[in-house]
């Protein structure tokens, strides 16, 4: 049922209430001195098709860019101290970070050298990533077929799986408790001032017009549609990503790290089951409402890669599968964060290309600082600014999955 806003004017209007809309909203309630009125507009409060609902809920330290590594380090700190960050309320559950780690497998000397260089960067920032020989991999994980593998990187500290759904749920709950208003409605238009330097108001599907001090684009794969309402554009498009849950007739005797196979397929432990996934070989942009599955992808790509890498998985049973969307940044597959240089009160928090859930604690905090104080205070996220999109300057991150 469509809901109408309680007021005609808000200091902050957030377009989209999934993980980023709710993270920014909650962090705003934690900014000392910020007393602004905040409205979150969510077109589908069931979040059935939101990228947040289709996430695999993993976090890794294994990036190659210092900013991304530090974002994940704070993410791990946030997960492990979740209740304390939420104010110590005993109703807030503790979150567990199951640190089985990511295992990047290299099948060429050049790839192995890239992993070694990445490990050096990560180690310099305090990450526990190991660069491993095939013999070392086999000693720890004897179930892998390593015939074509020359090296790997692995990290079992603050890297693995956590309950992203619970984190999201409490972002919403605590944002509401802090005074943020959520409505089931949809932003359908924006009115700019005469100089086109600021959004003055947003129009809702219910025909209500709401004045605003700041607009936050937190609309995931729909980011371009929201930006265009303000006369702006960003290189973000929906792309399909497939996830499969399977049971193994011969389960492994230890946790399976989130293994990044050279084929592009990834696989990991998922409770008593296992999870695998990857992109289709043909990976075009899709319509924001297109969640149709390619049912041949499992047989043609995913399962062959899984069974080749782990022969114990030759006898498995598919239990479940789903299709989700990456909000895919076609420039460099990294976040676009911060105000537009022309329409200064329009703030982007878009284009995470699969990194969104794990980066939401740090980036939600940073965007809230930007809105409340006009600058980043905890971690400088300036490298993600939209200016690089306008100039075509790539944010270099080699560890994109």
Short mmCIF file of C-alpha atoms in Angstrom, two decimals:
data_model
loop_
_atom_site.label_atom_id
_atom_site.label_comp_id
_atom_site.label_asym_id
_atom_site.label_seq_id
_atom_site.Cartn_x
_atom_site.Cartn_y
_atom_site.Cartn_z
CA UNK A 1 0.00 0.00 0.00
CA UNK A 2 1.36 3.41 -0.97
CA UNK A 3 2.17 5.60 2.00
CA UNK A 4 2.32 9.38 2.06
CA UNK A 5 5.04 11.38 3.82
CA UNK A 6 4.25 12.92 7.18
CA UNK A 7 5.83 16.25 6.21
CA UNK A 8 6.20 18.41 3.12
CA UNK A 9 9.89 19.14 3.67
CA UNK A 10 12.90 17.03 4.68
CA UNK A 11 16.55 17.77 5.17
CA UNK A 12 17.48 14.48 3.50
CA UNK A 13 15.46 12.37 1.06
CA UNK A 14 16.97 8.94 0.39
CA UNK A 15 15.80 7.22 -2.79
CA UNK A 16 15.88 3.50 -2.00
CA UNK A 17 15.68 1.76 1.36
CA UNK A 18 17.81 -1.33 0.81
CA UNK A 19 21.28 -1.78 2.30
CA UNK A 20 22.68 1.62 1.29
CA UNK A 21 19.59 3.69 1.91
CA UNK A 22 19.25 2.12 5.34
CA UNK A 23 22.96 2.29 6.18
CA UNK A 24 23.13 6.00 5.35
CA UNK A 25 19.86 6.63 7.20
CA UNK A 26 21.04 4.83 10.35
CA UNK A 27 24.47 6.44 10.33
CA UNK A 28 22.82 9.87 10.08
CA UNK A 29 21.12 9.15 13.41
CA UNK A 30 24.59 8.51 14.88
CA UNK A 31 26.16 11.78 13.71
CA UNK A 32 26.62 14.08 16.75
CA UNK A 33 24.94 17.42 16.16
CA UNK A 34 22.91 16.32 13.14
CA UNK A 35 19.22 17.02 13.79
CA UNK A 36 17.91 16.84 10.24
CA UNK A 37 14.63 15.25 9.22
CA UNK A 38 15.25 12.16 7.05
CA UNK A 39 12.85 10.42 4.66
CA UNK A 40 13.56 7.06 3.00
CA UNK A 41 11.40 6.33 -0.05
CA UNK A 42 11.27 2.65 -1.02
CA UNK A 43 9.23 1.48 -3.99
CA UNK A 44 9.07 -2.15 -2.80
CA UNK A 45 9.30 -2.57 0.98
CA UNK A 46 9.31 -6.35 0.56
CA UNK A 47 12.76 -5.92 -1.06
CA UNK A 48 11.99 -9.05 -3.11
CA UNK A 49 14.11 -8.00 -6.07
CA UNK A 50 16.66 -5.79 -4.31
CA UNK A 51 20.30 -6.72 -4.77
CA UNK A 52 20.51 -6.77 -0.98
CA UNK A 53 18.07 -9.70 -0.88
CA UNK A 54 20.15 -11.72 -3.37
CA UNK A 55 23.54 -11.15 -1.78
CA UNK A 56 25.94 -13.94 -0.81
CA UNK A 57 26.88 -11.98 2.36
CA UNK A 58 30.66 -12.24 2.20
CA UNK A 59 33.48 -9.89 3.11
CA UNK A 60 37.13 -9.96 2.10
CA UNK A 61 40.33 -8.08 2.77
CA UNK A 62 41.73 -9.23 -0.57
CA UNK A 63 41.55 -6.10 -2.66
CA UNK A 64 44.48 -4.40 -4.36
CA UNK A 65 43.57 -0.76 -3.62
CA UNK A 66 44.27 0.64 -0.15
CA UNK A 67 40.89 2.38 0.10
CA UNK A 68 38.97 -0.82 -0.59
CA UNK A 69 41.11 -2.74 1.91
CA UNK A 70 40.53 -0.18 4.64
CA UNK A 71 36.79 -0.17 3.89
CA UNK A 72 36.71 -3.94 4.41
CA UNK A 73 38.81 -3.73 7.55
CA UNK A 74 36.23 -1.42 9.06
CA UNK A 75 33.48 -3.71 7.76
CA UNK A 76 34.98 -6.63 9.68
CA UNK A 77 35.33 -4.47 12.80
CA UNK A 78 31.69 -3.41 12.43
CA UNK A 79 30.42 -6.99 12.02
CA UNK A 80 32.35 -8.26 15.04
CA UNK A 81 31.25 -5.32 17.18
CA UNK A 82 27.75 -5.08 15.73
CA UNK A 83 25.81 -4.78 19.00
CA UNK A 84 28.18 -2.15 20.36
CA UNK A 85 27.93 -0.11 17.17
CA UNK A 86 24.14 -0.34 17.48
CA UNK A 87 24.33 1.25 20.93
CA UNK A 88 24.67 -1.87 23.07
CA UNK A 89 20.96 -2.74 23.02
CA UNK A 90 20.68 -6.37 24.23
CA UNK A 91 17.93 -6.96 21.65
CA UNK A 92 20.51 -6.51 18.89
CA UNK A 93 22.02 -9.90 18.00
CA UNK A 94 25.72 -10.57 17.82
CA UNK A 95 26.93 -11.20 14.28
CA UNK A 96 29.43 -13.95 13.55
CA UNK A 97 32.07 -13.59 10.89
CA UNK A 98 32.82 -17.12 9.70
CA UNK A 99 36.40 -16.63 8.54
CA UNK A 100 36.92 -19.46 6.08
CA UNK A 101 38.48 -16.86 3.80
CA UNK A 102 38.70 -16.34 0.05
CA UNK A 103 40.98 -18.61 -1.99
CA UNK A 104 42.14 -17.00 -5.24
CA UNK A 105 43.59 -19.67 -7.52
CA UNK A 106 46.08 -18.68 -10.24
CA UNK A 107 46.63 -20.84 -13.31
CA UNK A 108 49.33 -18.75 -15.04
CA UNK A 109 52.64 -17.24 -13.88
CA UNK A 110 51.35 -13.75 -14.68
CA UNK A 111 48.25 -14.27 -12.53
CA UNK A 112 50.41 -15.71 -9.75
CA UNK A 113 52.64 -12.63 -9.86
CA UNK A 114 49.56 -10.38 -9.60
CA UNK A 115 48.42 -12.32 -6.54
CA UNK A 116 51.87 -12.00 -4.97
CA UNK A 117 51.86 -8.24 -5.52
CA UNK A 118 48.35 -7.99 -4.06
CA UNK A 119 49.39 -9.98 -1.01
CA UNK A 120 52.23 -7.54 -0.39
CA UNK A 121 49.84 -4.57 -0.45
CA UNK A 122 47.36 -6.31 1.85
CA UNK A 123 50.06 -7.37 4.29
CA UNK A 124 51.43 -3.82 4.43
CA UNK A 125 48.00 -2.71 5.69
CA UNK A 126 47.75 -5.45 8.31
CA UNK A 127 45.81 -8.12 6.43
CA UNK A 128 46.76 -11.76 7.02
CA UNK A 129 46.75 -12.88 3.39
CA UNK A 130 49.12 -15.76 2.55
CA UNK A 131 50.64 -16.32 -0.88
CA UNK A 132 50.65 -20.11 -1.29
CA UNK A 133 52.40 -22.67 -3.47
CA UNK A 134 50.45 -25.66 -4.83
CA UNK A 135 52.06 -27.82 -2.15
CA UNK A 136 50.90 -25.50 0.61
CA UNK A 137 47.38 -25.40 -0.85
CA UNK A 138 47.25 -29.20 -1.01
CA UNK A 139 48.45 -29.52 2.58
CA UNK A 140 45.62 -27.34 3.88
CA UNK A 141 42.92 -28.31 1.36
CA UNK A 142 43.68 -31.73 -0.17
CA UNK A 143 40.36 -31.91 -2.02
CA UNK A 144 41.34 -29.43 -4.76
CA UNK A 145 42.45 -30.59 -8.20
CA UNK A 146 45.59 -28.47 -8.58
CA UNK A 147 46.86 -29.82 -11.90
CA UNK A 148 46.71 -26.42 -13.58
CA UNK A 149 47.26 -24.21 -10.49
CA UNK A 150 50.60 -22.48 -9.89
CA UNK A 151 49.79 -20.35 -6.82
CA UNK A 152 47.01 -18.96 -4.64
CA UNK A 153 46.19 -16.26 -2.11
CA UNK A 154 44.19 -17.07 1.02
CA UNK A 155 43.25 -15.21 4.20
CA UNK A 156 41.38 -16.70 7.16
CA UNK A 157 41.33 -13.58 9.32
CA UNK A 158 38.27 -11.28 9.07
CA UNK A 159 37.36 -12.74 5.70
CA UNK A 160 34.40 -14.99 4.92
CA UNK A 161 30.64 -15.13 5.50
CA UNK A 162 28.33 -13.14 7.80
CA UNK A 163 24.58 -12.68 8.14
CA UNK A 164 24.00 -9.68 5.91
CA UNK A 165 20.22 -9.99 6.18
CA UNK A 166 20.34 -9.42 9.93
CA UNK A 167 22.65 -6.44 9.51
CA UNK A 168 20.25 -4.93 6.98
CA UNK A 169 17.23 -5.58 9.20
CA UNK A 170 18.83 -3.77 12.12
CA UNK A 171 19.97 -0.85 9.99
CA UNK A 172 16.27 -0.34 9.19
CA UNK A 173 15.02 -0.91 12.73
CA UNK A 174 17.51 1.37 14.38
CA UNK A 175 17.14 4.06 11.73
CA UNK A 176 13.40 4.15 12.45
CA UNK A 177 14.07 4.14 16.18
CA UNK A 178 16.34 7.15 15.62
CA UNK A 179 13.55 9.09 13.93
CA UNK A 180 14.02 8.25 10.25
CA UNK A 181 10.75 8.00 8.34
CA UNK A 182 10.31 5.16 5.83
CA UNK A 183 7.47 5.17 3.32
CA UNK A 184 6.34 2.74 0.64
CA UNK A 185 6.21 5.03 -2.36
CA UNK A 186 8.33 5.87 -5.40
CA UNK A 187 10.23 8.95 -6.49
CA UNK A 188 9.05 9.68 -10.03
CA UNK A 189 10.56 13.11 -10.66
CA UNK A 190 12.74 15.93 -9.35
CA UNK A 191 12.51 19.69 -9.65
CA UNK A 192 15.76 21.65 -9.88
CA UNK A 193 16.33 25.32 -9.19
CA UNK A 194 16.59 27.75 -12.09
CA UNK A 195 20.37 27.47 -12.22
CA UNK A 196 20.13 23.66 -12.15
CA UNK A 197 22.61 23.53 -9.29
CA UNK A 198 20.34 21.89 -6.72
CA UNK A 199 17.31 19.64 -6.42
CA UNK A 200 14.56 21.64 -4.75
CA UNK A 201 11.95 18.90 -4.44
CA UNK A 202 11.06 15.35 -5.39
CA UNK A 203 7.73 14.17 -6.74
CA UNK A 204 6.28 10.88 -5.54
CA UNK A 205 4.09 8.34 -7.31
CA UNK A 206 1.31 9.43 -4.96
CA UNK A 207 1.59 12.92 -6.54
CA UNK A 208 2.96 14.44 -3.36
CA UNK A 209 5.82 16.92 -3.74
CA UNK A 210 8.46 16.97 -1.02
CA UNK A 211 11.04 19.72 -0.57
CA UNK A 212 14.54 18.52 0.25
CA UNK A 213 17.92 19.74 1.38
CA UNK A 214 19.85 16.72 0.09
CA UNK A 215 18.88 13.83 -2.18
CA UNK A 216 20.72 10.51 -1.85
CA UNK A 217 20.64 8.12 -4.79
CA UNK A 218 20.63 4.70 -3.11
CA UNK A 219 18.57 2.93 -5.75
CA UNK A 220 20.97 0.10 -6.63
CA UNK A 221 20.56 -1.21 -10.18
CA UNK A 222 18.01 1.58 -10.79
CA UNK A 223 20.65 4.25 -10.11
CA UNK A 224 20.62 5.62 -13.66
CA UNK A 225 16.84 6.08 -13.62
CA UNK A 226 17.12 8.09 -10.41
CA UNK A 227 20.07 10.16 -11.65
CA UNK A 228 18.27 11.08 -14.85
CA UNK A 229 15.46 12.66 -12.85
CA UNK A 230 18.05 15.28 -11.87
CA UNK A 231 19.40 15.55 -15.42
CA UNK A 232 22.45 13.45 -14.53
CA UNK A 233 23.94 10.19 -15.78
CA UNK A 234 26.33 7.55 -14.47
CA UNK A 235 27.71 4.37 -16.06
CA UNK A 236 25.74 1.93 -13.86
CA UNK A 237 23.57 -0.83 -15.28
CA UNK A 238 21.86 -3.99 -14.02
CA UNK A 239 23.68 -7.23 -14.85
CA UNK A 240 22.56 -10.73 -13.90
CA UNK A 241 24.46 -12.84 -11.41
CA UNK A 242 23.54 -16.45 -10.63
CA UNK A 243 23.74 -18.25 -7.29
CA UNK A 244 23.29 -22.01 -6.77
CA UNK A 245 22.93 -24.01 -3.57
CA UNK A 246 23.87 -27.69 -3.78
CA UNK A 247 24.20 -30.76 -1.59
CA UNK A 248 27.17 -33.12 -2.00
CA UNK A 249 26.93 -36.89 -1.77
CA UNK A 250 30.51 -36.84 -0.48
CA UNK A 251 30.84 -33.68 1.64
CA UNK A 252 34.24 -32.21 2.41
CA UNK A 253 35.85 -32.82 5.79
CA UNK A 254 36.47 -29.11 6.39
CA UNK A 255 35.09 -25.73 5.35
CA UNK A 256 35.45 -24.82 1.69
CA UNK A 257 36.93 -21.32 1.38
CA UNK A 258 35.21 -18.97 -1.02
CA UNK A 259 37.19 -20.26 -3.94
CA UNK A 260 37.68 -18.03 -6.97
CA UNK A 261 38.36 -20.45 -9.80
CA UNK A 262 40.26 -19.22 -12.88
CA UNK A 263 37.11 -20.05 -14.88
CA UNK A 264 35.31 -17.19 -13.10
CA UNK A 265 33.11 -19.57 -11.10
CA UNK A 266 33.18 -19.23 -7.32
CA UNK A 267 32.16 -21.76 -4.65
CA UNK A 268 32.08 -21.95 -0.86
CA UNK A 269 30.65 -23.66 2.21
CA UNK A 270 27.07 -22.63 3.01
CA UNK A 271 26.10 -24.29 6.27
CA UNK A 272 25.51 -27.98 5.56
CA UNK A 273 25.31 -27.19 1.85
CA UNK A 274 27.57 -25.48 -0.65
CA UNK A 275 27.12 -22.36 -2.73
CA UNK A 276 28.41 -21.65 -6.23
CA UNK A 277 27.88 -18.89 -8.72
CA UNK A 278 29.21 -16.66 -11.41
CA UNK A 279 28.32 -14.46 -14.35
CA UNK A 280 26.99 -15.75 -17.65
CA UNK A 281 29.55 -15.88 -20.47
CA UNK A 282 27.42 -13.36 -22.36
CA UNK A 283 27.03 -10.58 -19.78
CA UNK A 284 24.95 -7.73 -21.24
CA UNK A 285 22.98 -5.10 -19.34
CA UNK A 286 19.41 -6.18 -18.62
CA UNK A 287 16.16 -4.46 -17.80
CA UNK A 288 15.73 -3.59 -14.13
CA UNK A 289 12.78 -5.98 -13.94
CA UNK A 290 14.42 -8.88 -15.84
CA UNK A 291 15.16 -11.75 -13.47
CA UNK A 292 14.56 -14.57 -15.95
CA UNK A 293 17.00 -17.42 -15.41
CA UNK A 294 19.24 -19.11 -17.93
CA UNK A 295 18.59 -22.66 -16.77
CA UNK A 296 21.35 -24.05 -18.95
CA UNK A 297 24.11 -22.09 -17.19
CA UNK A 298 24.41 -24.61 -14.36
CA UNK A 299 24.99 -27.54 -16.70
CA UNK A 300 27.14 -25.71 -19.23
CA UNK A 301 29.43 -23.66 -16.96
CA UNK A 302 28.96 -23.73 -13.21
CA UNK A 303 28.77 -27.43 -12.38
CA UNK A 304 31.59 -28.47 -14.78
CA UNK A 305 33.91 -25.90 -13.16
CA UNK A 306 32.92 -26.99 -9.65
CA UNK A 307 33.39 -30.71 -10.37
CA UNK A 308 36.69 -30.16 -12.18
CA UNK A 309 38.18 -28.14 -9.33
CA UNK A 310 36.82 -30.46 -6.61
CA UNK A 311 36.39 -34.03 -7.89
CA UNK A 312 34.47 -34.90 -4.72
CA UNK A 313 31.68 -32.74 -6.14
CA UNK A 314 31.05 -34.93 -9.16
CA UNK A 315 27.97 -36.28 -7.35
CA UNK A 316 25.91 -33.35 -6.15
CA UNK A 317 22.25 -32.34 -6.02
CA UNK A 318 21.04 -28.85 -6.85
CA UNK A 319 18.87 -27.58 -3.98
CA UNK A 320 18.08 -24.00 -4.92
CA UNK A 321 19.10 -21.18 -7.26
CA UNK A 322 18.33 -17.53 -7.82
CA UNK A 323 19.15 -14.63 -10.10
CA UNK A 324 20.14 -11.25 -8.72
CA UNK A 325 21.42 -8.01 -10.20
CA UNK A 326 24.76 -6.34 -9.78
CA UNK A 327 24.62 -2.55 -9.96
CA UNK A 328 27.50 -2.75 -12.40
CA UNK A 329 29.77 0.25 -12.91
CA UNK A 330 30.95 -0.15 -16.48
CA UNK A 331 33.85 2.29 -16.00
CA UNK A 332 35.81 0.43 -13.33
CA UNK A 333 33.46 -1.80 -11.27
CA UNK A 334 33.90 0.34 -8.14
CA UNK A 335 31.63 2.58 -6.15
CA UNK A 336 30.51 6.05 -7.20
CA UNK A 337 30.12 8.05 -4.00
CA UNK A 338 29.60 11.70 -3.19
CA UNK A 339 27.90 14.84 -4.48
CA UNK A 340 27.52 15.74 -8.11
CA UNK A 341 29.86 18.62 -9.01
CA UNK A 342 27.03 20.51 -10.74
CA UNK A 343 23.89 19.52 -8.82
CA UNK A 344 25.60 19.85 -5.48
CA UNK A 345 22.89 18.45 -3.19
CA UNK A 346 22.47 15.24 -5.22
CA UNK A 347 24.62 12.54 -3.57
CA UNK A 348 25.56 9.28 -5.29
CA UNK A 349 26.05 6.00 -3.44
CA UNK A 350 25.97 3.65 -6.41
CA UNK A 351 27.76 1.23 -8.71
CA UNK A 352 29.20 -1.27 -6.22
CA UNK A 353 29.38 -4.09 -8.78
CA UNK A 354 28.98 -6.84 -6.19
CA UNK A 355 30.94 -5.28 -3.30
CA UNK A 356 28.00 -3.40 -1.84
CA UNK A 357 26.97 -5.35 1.23
CA UNK A 358 30.48 -5.72 2.63
CA UNK A 359 31.26 -2.06 2.01
CA UNK A 360 27.99 -0.68 3.42
CA UNK A 361 29.18 -0.03 6.99
CA UNK A 362 32.13 2.16 5.97
CA UNK A 363 30.53 3.87 2.99
CA UNK A 364 27.22 4.45 4.77
CA UNK A 365 29.19 6.13 7.55
CA UNK A 366 31.17 8.22 5.07
CA UNK A 367 28.10 9.46 3.21
CA UNK A 368 26.43 10.35 6.51
CA UNK A 369 29.53 12.34 7.51
CA UNK A 370 29.47 14.12 4.17
CA UNK A 371 25.82 15.10 4.62
CA UNK A 372 26.13 16.07 8.28
CA UNK A 373 29.49 17.86 8.20
CA UNK A 374 30.33 18.50 4.55
CA UNK A 375 33.42 16.29 4.62
CA UNK A 376 34.60 12.75 5.28
CA UNK A 377 35.92 12.37 8.81
CA UNK A 378 36.61 8.68 9.43
CA UNK A 379 37.91 7.45 6.07
CA UNK A 380 38.55 9.51 2.96
CA UNK A 381 36.29 8.20 0.18
CA UNK A 382 37.18 10.97 -2.25
CA UNK A 383 38.70 8.50 -4.71
CA UNK A 384 35.17 7.23 -5.40
CA UNK A 385 33.90 10.68 -6.40
CA UNK A 386 31.77 11.15 -9.49
CA UNK A 387 34.38 13.50 -10.96
CA UNK A 388 36.38 10.48 -12.11
CA UNK A 389 33.38 9.32 -14.13
CA UNK A 390 33.16 12.66 -15.91
CA UNK A 391 36.84 12.54 -16.84
CA UNK A 392 37.01 8.77 -17.47
CA UNK A 393 39.67 8.33 -14.79
CA UNK A 394 39.60 4.71 -13.68
CA UNK A 395 39.75 3.75 -9.99
CA UNK A 396 42.19 0.86 -10.34
CA UNK A 397 41.14 -2.28 -8.48
CA UNK A 398 42.42 -5.55 -9.86
CA UNK A 399 40.55 -7.91 -7.52
CA UNK A 400 37.04 -7.61 -8.94
CA UNK A 401 34.85 -10.70 -8.89
#
